[in-house]
Short mmCIF file of C-alpha atoms in Angstrom, two decimals:
data_model
loop_
_atom_site.label_atom_id
_atom_site.label_comp_id
_atom_site.label_asym_id
_atom_site.label_seq_id
_atom_site.Cartn_x
_atom_site.Cartn_y
_atom_site.Cartn_z
CA MET A 5 -34.67 -54.10 -29.28
CA PRO A 6 -31.88 -50.84 -28.96
CA SER A 7 -32.17 -47.63 -27.32
CA VAL A 8 -32.77 -45.24 -28.47
CA LYS A 9 -29.87 -42.85 -28.53
CA GLN A 10 -30.36 -39.67 -28.86
CA ILE A 11 -33.25 -37.50 -28.96
CA GLN A 12 -34.87 -33.82 -30.26
CA VAL A 13 -37.22 -31.36 -28.65
CA THR A 14 -39.53 -29.08 -30.39
CA PHE A 15 -40.94 -26.08 -29.97
CA ASP A 16 -44.62 -24.88 -31.17
CA CYS A 17 -44.12 -20.98 -31.56
CA ALA A 18 -44.62 -18.47 -34.01
CA GLU A 19 -40.93 -17.52 -34.93
CA PRO A 20 -39.23 -20.13 -34.82
CA GLU A 21 -35.21 -17.31 -35.20
CA ARG A 22 -36.82 -15.59 -32.29
CA VAL A 23 -37.23 -18.15 -30.06
CA ALA A 24 -33.76 -20.62 -31.19
CA ARG A 25 -31.55 -17.63 -30.49
CA PHE A 26 -32.98 -17.02 -27.37
CA TRP A 27 -32.76 -20.91 -26.38
CA CYS A 28 -29.15 -20.73 -28.22
CA GLU A 29 -28.83 -17.57 -25.46
CA VAL A 30 -30.23 -19.69 -22.15
CA LEU A 31 -27.88 -23.33 -23.06
CA GLY A 32 -24.98 -21.80 -24.87
CA TYR A 33 -26.94 -23.62 -28.27
CA VAL A 34 -25.98 -22.24 -31.59
CA VAL A 35 -27.32 -22.40 -34.42
CA PRO A 36 -26.00 -24.97 -37.15
CA PRO A 37 -24.29 -23.85 -40.87
CA PRO A 38 -27.25 -23.52 -43.26
CA PRO A 39 -27.35 -26.64 -45.62
CA ALA A 40 -24.58 -27.01 -48.48
CA GLY A 41 -24.58 -25.15 -51.64
CA PHE A 42 -25.78 -22.15 -49.66
CA THR A 43 -23.28 -19.36 -47.24
CA THR A 44 -26.17 -17.71 -45.30
CA TRP A 45 -29.92 -18.47 -43.03
CA ASP A 46 -31.61 -16.19 -45.10
CA ASP A 47 -29.39 -17.70 -48.82
CA PHE A 48 -31.55 -21.20 -47.95
CA ASN A 49 -34.69 -19.48 -47.20
CA ARG A 50 -34.83 -17.48 -49.48
CA SER A 51 -34.91 -20.80 -52.44
CA LEU A 52 -37.81 -22.39 -50.46
CA PRO A 53 -41.20 -21.13 -51.63
CA SER A 54 -43.22 -17.68 -49.35
CA GLU A 55 -45.13 -19.86 -47.33
CA GLU A 56 -41.65 -22.08 -46.33
CA ARG A 57 -39.85 -19.55 -45.78
CA GLY A 58 -39.00 -18.93 -42.14
CA ALA A 59 -40.94 -22.28 -41.46
CA TRP A 60 -38.38 -24.06 -38.87
CA SER A 61 -35.18 -23.45 -36.64
CA VAL A 62 -32.90 -25.67 -35.40
CA ALA A 63 -30.69 -25.06 -32.26
CA VAL A 64 -27.35 -27.51 -31.23
CA ASP A 65 -25.04 -28.20 -27.95
CA PRO A 66 -22.18 -27.70 -29.92
CA THR A 67 -20.59 -30.23 -27.22
CA GLY A 68 -22.60 -32.65 -29.05
CA VAL A 69 -23.90 -34.35 -25.19
CA GLY A 70 -27.63 -31.94 -25.14
CA PRO A 71 -30.13 -33.27 -26.94
CA ARG A 72 -31.65 -30.71 -30.74
CA LEU A 73 -34.09 -28.65 -30.67
CA TYR A 74 -36.64 -27.63 -33.39
CA PHE A 75 -38.34 -25.04 -33.67
CA GLN A 76 -42.08 -24.63 -35.64
CA ARG A 77 -44.11 -22.35 -37.04
CA VAL A 78 -47.65 -23.04 -36.38
CA PRO A 79 -50.99 -20.88 -37.12
CA GLU A 80 -51.80 -20.66 -33.49
CA GLY A 81 -50.98 -19.35 -30.50
CA LYS A 82 -50.27 -21.22 -27.00
CA VAL A 83 -53.56 -21.67 -24.97
CA ALA A 84 -52.88 -24.19 -22.33
CA LYS A 85 -49.77 -25.01 -19.71
CA ASN A 86 -47.03 -27.19 -21.82
CA ARG A 87 -46.82 -30.46 -20.91
CA VAL A 88 -43.64 -30.89 -21.04
CA HIS A 89 -40.83 -28.41 -20.24
CA LEU A 90 -37.72 -27.63 -19.74
CA ASP A 91 -35.15 -27.59 -16.62
CA VAL A 92 -32.25 -26.03 -17.19
CA ARG A 93 -30.38 -27.30 -14.39
CA VAL A 94 -28.58 -23.95 -13.34
CA GLY A 95 -28.44 -25.04 -9.65
CA THR A 96 -26.82 -28.92 -9.41
CA GLY A 97 -25.66 -29.54 -6.22
CA LEU A 98 -26.10 -26.48 -4.67
CA VAL A 99 -28.64 -26.06 -1.61
CA GLY A 100 -29.87 -23.33 0.55
CA GLU A 101 -29.55 -19.30 0.15
CA GLU A 102 -26.27 -20.70 -2.17
CA ARG A 103 -28.64 -21.84 -5.07
CA LEU A 104 -31.08 -19.13 -4.45
CA ALA A 105 -28.84 -16.66 -4.92
CA THR A 106 -27.65 -19.03 -8.12
CA LEU A 107 -30.98 -19.17 -9.36
CA GLU A 108 -32.08 -16.02 -8.97
CA ALA A 109 -29.03 -14.41 -10.98
CA GLU A 110 -28.99 -16.98 -14.28
CA CYS A 111 -33.54 -15.17 -13.23
CA ALA A 112 -32.13 -11.44 -13.56
CA ARG A 113 -29.87 -12.56 -17.49
CA LEU A 114 -32.83 -14.53 -18.47
CA VAL A 115 -35.56 -12.17 -17.91
CA ALA A 116 -32.93 -9.48 -19.71
CA LEU A 117 -32.82 -11.27 -23.19
CA GLY A 118 -36.97 -10.71 -22.55
CA ALA A 119 -38.01 -14.66 -20.27
CA VAL A 120 -41.11 -13.63 -17.60
CA ARG A 121 -40.37 -14.54 -14.34
CA GLU A 122 -43.49 -16.56 -12.87
CA ARG A 123 -43.06 -17.89 -9.52
CA LEU A 124 -40.21 -18.48 -6.84
CA LEU A 125 -41.21 -22.74 -5.77
CA GLU A 126 -39.51 -23.05 -2.10
CA ALA A 127 -37.72 -25.48 -1.34
CA ASP A 128 -39.94 -27.99 1.07
CA GLU A 129 -38.38 -31.67 2.39
CA ASP A 130 -38.69 -33.61 -0.54
CA ASN A 131 -37.93 -30.52 -3.39
CA GLU A 132 -35.14 -27.75 -3.24
CA SER A 133 -36.08 -24.07 -4.69
CA CYS A 134 -36.54 -23.26 -8.02
CA ILE A 135 -38.11 -21.00 -9.83
CA VAL A 136 -40.95 -21.58 -12.62
CA MET A 137 -40.55 -19.14 -15.88
CA GLN A 138 -41.55 -19.07 -19.65
CA ASP A 139 -39.63 -17.71 -22.32
CA ILE A 140 -40.16 -15.16 -25.57
CA GLU A 141 -43.20 -17.21 -26.89
CA GLY A 142 -44.58 -18.33 -23.49
CA ASN A 143 -43.36 -20.96 -22.87
CA GLU A 144 -42.39 -22.42 -19.40
CA PHE A 145 -38.55 -23.63 -18.15
CA CYS A 146 -37.95 -23.74 -14.83
CA LEU A 147 -34.67 -22.80 -13.18
CA ASP A 148 -33.69 -25.56 -11.24
#
């Protein structure tokens, strides 16, 4: 059986384009060009039935290495903790105060984009420190 070579991470949200653009800023991703025959995503959305306009958005890694992120509009709001979350790996290889300083600097940048800091999980005998955060619609993620 062949192995899977790519994955897509899907987010349920209220405002797909807004959340996609937030994650583009977090990860250095981009919104891909609109489908063939359309100059802009607004042109594409205007071609859809009104109930489908703005129903989804996409963010992709411009290097082609990271997974595609897909954002789909859903009618209900978030009601419980995520069962799956992203770890944004900004402190890889760093330890102690150097790691904490890197995490705190990135946390400040993301808070300025609209993220919410939940708490710092301090290093213990098994794990390095990380910061638990929420994106602009309350989806949990970690700065790791």
